[in-house]
């Protein structure tokens, strides 16, 4: 079993839809949770960085962490064609010495 | 936000040559830098982790004599692909991580990657 599971998609939605991206994990020691966005032929860009459980909002993006279920989510409101990219979840333990990445979910937002 | 610059963005060279890729953290001190390899439509594959002034720690299966990593300062790490061959063609991405106010490690910030094509 992988430490982090992420559905690779692809996920296709119409413009304006609410997108939900998810990851599950098995290591209860993870304390820091991240979401990255990667456009084709570019490096990943950090979108959200959260510690422990709870929600964090930044513009159209909301990250949720449920440590009891070992489940994290990224919601994108009012999705735009420019949101079309691969989204990677990542997590690390206290101290952040080892970061584990999900496989990435490819998202397509159709105009 | 934290900026990581990676250079060159694209390089094409002949088989047998060596290629050096630079990774710089522009506005923070990177205590740790990472080098990844990514194949088309696949996720990141960690190659090695380096701390400033120390030897890099390579992941299993990565040839350390093939992929030379130097992390001479808190803002610069280099990856040299020695005697490159067509099978080394790939997308190489570096990332850098600084510290946090509470003494922990922050998230990784990535460069824009280098497309390496070996003819």
XYZ file of N, CA, C and O in Angstrom, chain A residues 1-82:
328
model
N 0.861 -1.196 0.000
C 0.000 0.000 0.000
C 0.894 1.242 0.000
O 1.830 1.356 0.765
N 0.565 2.191 -0.905
C 1.326 3.417 -0.957
C 1.006 4.270 0.257
O -0.098 4.213 0.805
N 1.966 5.097 0.680
C 1.721 5.992 1.813
C 0.681 7.042 1.483
O -0.062 7.487 2.354
N 0.644 7.480 0.220
C -0.310 8.492 -0.224
C -0.991 7.986 -1.491
O -0.319 7.580 -2.442
N -2.305 8.014 -1.492
C -3.081 7.586 -2.650
C -3.812 8.790 -3.236
O -4.465 9.555 -2.521
N -3.693 8.938 -4.558
C -4.361 10.041 -5.242
C -4.834 9.539 -6.595
O -4.046 8.958 -7.353
N -6.094 9.749 -6.895
C -6.663 9.311 -8.165
C -6.045 10.131 -9.294
O -6.110 11.360 -9.270
N -5.430 9.494 -10.288
C -4.750 10.249 -11.352
C -5.684 10.933 -12.337
O -5.256 11.787 -13.117
N -7.005 10.561 -12.296
C -7.948 11.150 -13.240
C -7.760 10.554 -14.623
O -7.386 9.388 -14.746
N -8.040 11.310 -15.689
C -8.294 12.748 -15.680
C -9.701 13.097 -15.210
O -10.604 12.298 -15.297
N -9.810 14.313 -14.677
C -11.065 14.851 -14.226
C -11.425 16.016 -15.148
O -10.642 16.945 -15.289
N -12.593 15.936 -15.767
C -13.015 16.973 -16.708
C -14.289 17.632 -16.187
O -15.262 16.932 -15.874
N -14.275 18.955 -16.086
C -15.430 19.684 -15.561
C -15.703 20.897 -16.444
O -14.804 21.383 -17.138
N -16.935 21.398 -16.431
C -17.218 22.631 -17.186
C -16.760 23.858 -16.403
O -16.664 23.830 -15.163
N -16.507 24.907 -17.110
C -16.105 26.166 -16.485
C -17.160 26.602 -15.479
O -18.358 26.506 -15.729
N -16.712 27.070 -14.320
C -17.616 27.523 -13.275
C -17.965 26.465 -12.248
O -18.534 26.779 -11.202
N -17.620 25.224 -12.517
C -17.940 24.134 -11.583
C -17.060 24.201 -10.346
O -15.985 24.804 -10.342
N -17.536 23.547 -9.288
C -16.718 23.369 -8.092
C -15.968 22.046 -8.250
O -16.567 21.004 -8.507
N -14.667 22.103 -8.089
C -13.825 20.917 -8.249
C -13.401 20.421 -6.882
O -13.027 21.211 -6.004
N -13.452 19.126 -6.702
C -12.990 18.506 -5.459
C -11.888 17.510 -5.785
O -12.089 16.577 -6.555
N -10.731 17.736 -5.227
C -9.579 16.850 -5.408
C -9.220 16.260 -4.052
O -9.260 16.965 -3.038
N -8.864 14.987 -4.035
C -8.679 14.317 -2.750
C -7.440 13.426 -2.706
O -6.988 12.932 -3.735
N -6.969 13.205 -1.511
C -5.881 12.260 -1.256
C -6.160 11.544 0.060
O -6.694 12.153 0.996
N -5.775 10.294 0.131
C -5.803 9.564 1.394
C -4.384 9.141 1.726
O -3.527 9.040 0.845
N -4.139 8.937 2.998
C -2.802 8.548 3.408
C -2.883 7.553 4.549
O -3.929 7.384 5.178
N -1.772 6.878 4.801
C -1.784 5.822 5.816
C -0.932 6.148 7.036
O -1.126 5.540 8.090
N -0.010 7.093 6.918
C 0.918 7.387 8.002
C 0.356 8.464 8.932
O 0.264 9.632 8.561
N 0.002 8.077 10.131
C -0.606 9.023 11.063
C 0.376 10.069 11.584
O -0.009 11.020 12.248
N 1.649 9.901 11.264
C 2.661 10.871 11.704
C 2.679 12.132 10.842
O 3.300 13.129 11.211
N 2.014 12.095 9.698
C 1.988 13.285 8.843
C 1.291 14.428 9.563
O 0.204 14.268 10.095
N 1.930 15.598 9.550
C 1.380 16.768 10.219
C 1.221 17.958 9.272
O 0.435 18.859 9.535
N 2.029 17.975 8.221
C 2.008 19.091 7.277
C 1.455 18.595 5.945
O 1.878 17.546 5.453
N 0.557 19.381 5.372
C -0.133 18.953 4.166
C -0.080 20.074 3.127
O -0.316 21.240 3.444
N 0.220 19.688 1.895
C 0.412 20.670 0.846
C -0.323 20.269 -0.418
O -0.548 19.072 -0.665
N -0.692 21.269 -1.186
C -1.214 21.062 -2.530
C -0.365 21.879 -3.504
O -0.089 23.057 -3.254
N 0.039 21.219 -4.579
C 0.804 21.868 -5.627
C 0.028 21.795 -6.939
O -0.696 20.834 -7.192
N 0.230 22.794 -7.774
C -0.339 22.801 -9.129
C 0.832 22.755 -10.106
O 1.800 23.505 -9.963
N 0.740 21.864 -11.092
C 1.799 21.749 -12.083
C 1.220 21.855 -13.493
O 0.429 21.004 -13.910
N 1.646 22.882 -14.192
C 1.293 23.003 -15.598
C 2.283 22.178 -16.413
O 3.386 21.876 -15.967
N 1.856 21.841 -17.639
C 2.685 21.007 -18.490
C 4.052 21.648 -18.717
O 4.153 22.836 -19.007
N 5.107 20.860 -18.529
C 6.476 21.297 -18.771
C 6.918 22.418 -17.841
O 7.763 23.249 -18.196
N 6.329 22.467 -16.656
C 6.726 23.432 -15.628
C 6.902 22.703 -14.305
O 6.429 21.583 -14.136
N 7.589 23.334 -13.383
C 7.713 22.751 -12.066
C 6.447 22.970 -11.247
O 5.648 23.858 -11.536
N 6.212 22.153 -10.216
C 5.044 22.339 -9.357
C 5.093 23.676 -8.609
O 6.153 24.116 -8.187
N 3.923 24.272 -8.443
C 3.787 25.556 -7.749
C 2.991 25.321 -6.473
O 1.911 24.714 -6.513
N 3.500 25.777 -5.348
C 2.821 25.582 -4.074
C 1.540 26.413 -4.026
O 1.561 27.625 -4.199
N 0.413 25.734 -3.788
C -0.878 26.424 -3.676
C -1.300 26.611 -2.227
O -1.745 27.679 -1.837
N -1.214 25.527 -1.457
C -1.704 25.563 -0.088
C -0.748 24.791 0.817
O -0.225 23.756 0.421
N -0.580 25.300 2.032
C 0.303 24.663 3.009
C -0.406 24.737 4.349
O -0.657 25.824 4.865
N -0.762 23.585 4.900
C -1.527 23.576 6.145
C -0.882 22.661 7.167
O -0.175 21.704 6.818
N -1.158 22.958 8.416
C -0.640 22.158 9.517
C -1.803 21.518 10.262
O -2.782 22.190 10.585
N -1.719 20.221 10.479
C -2.705 19.454 11.235
C -4.095 19.540 10.592
O -4.235 19.793 9.409
N -5.130 19.367 11.364
C -6.484 19.315 10.817
C -7.095 20.701 10.651
O -6.609 21.682 11.209
N -8.163 20.759 9.855
C -8.879 22.009 9.695
C -8.943 22.458 8.260
O -8.568 21.736 7.339
N -9.459 23.666 8.078
C -9.628 24.252 6.754
C -8.724 25.460 6.583
O -8.394 26.151 7.548
N -8.357 25.705 5.328
C -7.623 26.917 4.996
C -8.120 27.408 3.656
O -8.251 26.620 2.713
N -8.421 28.687 3.587
C -8.979 29.250 2.362
C -8.040 30.301 1.802
O -7.452 31.096 2.530
N -7.916 30.304 0.462
C -7.110 31.314 -0.218
C -7.764 31.588 -1.565
O -7.607 30.807 -2.501
N -8.526 32.661 -1.623
C -9.222 32.986 -2.859
C -10.227 31.912 -3.225
O -11.092 31.545 -2.421
N -10.097 31.362 -4.423
C -11.031 30.328 -4.867
C -10.663 28.939 -4.357
O -11.367 27.976 -4.628
N -9.565 28.826 -3.657
C -9.071 27.525 -3.194
C -9.310 27.334 -1.700
O -9.083 28.238 -0.906
N -9.781 26.129 -1.342
C -9.948 25.755 0.060
C -9.330 24.387 0.272
O -9.645 23.448 -0.463
N -8.451 24.304 1.255
C -7.849 23.018 1.612
C -8.461 22.530 2.907
O -8.659 23.308 3.841
N -8.785 21.239 2.941
C -9.340 20.629 4.144
C -8.493 19.439 4.543
O -8.051 18.671 3.694
N -8.286 19.291 5.829
C -7.534 18.151 6.359
C -8.374 17.486 7.434
O -8.817 18.140 8.375
N -8.588 16.195 7.280
C -9.290 15.404 8.293
C -8.330 14.309 8.743
O -8.243 13.246 8.119
N -7.615 14.568 9.822
C -6.603 13.605 10.264
C -7.236 12.330 10.815
O -6.633 11.256 10.745
N -8.435 12.432 11.352
C -9.063 11.230 11.906
C -9.372 10.234 10.802
O -9.309 9.019 11.004
N -9.679 10.739 9.612
C -9.965 9.866 8.469
C -8.760 9.707 7.552
O -8.834 8.964 6.567
N -7.697 10.419 7.848
C -6.487 10.419 6.991
C -6.876 10.778 5.558
O -6.589 10.035 4.604
N -7.493 11.937 5.434
C -8.089 12.344 4.156
C -7.905 13.846 4.007
O -8.216 14.604 4.928
N -7.391 14.265 2.846
C -7.269 15.695 2.598
C -7.929 16.038 1.271
O -8.003 15.187 0.365
N -8.420 17.264 1.191
C -9.129 17.706 -0.010
C -8.694 19.104 -0.416
O -8.276 19.904 0.431
N -8.821 19.361 -1.704
C -8.649 20.708 -2.243
C -9.890 21.018 -3.064
O -10.242 20.253 -3.961
N -10.556 22.122 -2.715
C -11.725 22.551 -3.464
C -11.375 23.799 -4.280
O -10.715 24.711 -3.771
N -11.823 23.805 -5.510
C -11.633 24.963 -6.377
C -13.018 25.459 -6.760
O -13.799 24.733 -7.391
N -13.328 26.683 -6.347
C -14.630 27.272 -6.695
C -14.525 28.034 -8.005
O -13.445 28.529 -8.365
N -15.649 28.115 -8.717
C -15.696 28.880 -9.965
C -14.496 28.535 -10.850
O -13.695 29.398 -11.223
N -14.354 27.273 -11.148
C -13.180 26.812 -11.881
C -13.085 27.501 -13.252
O -14.097 27.791 -13.900
N -11.849 27.739 -13.662
C -11.545 28.424 -14.911
C -10.694 27.522 -15.805
O -9.973 26.661 -15.308
N -10.733 27.744 -17.125
C -9.857 26.958 -18.010
C -8.392 27.043 -17.603
O -7.643 26.080 -17.785
N -7.984 28.170 -17.021
C -6.597 28.323 -16.588
C -6.259 27.441 -15.384
O -5.082 27.300 -15.031
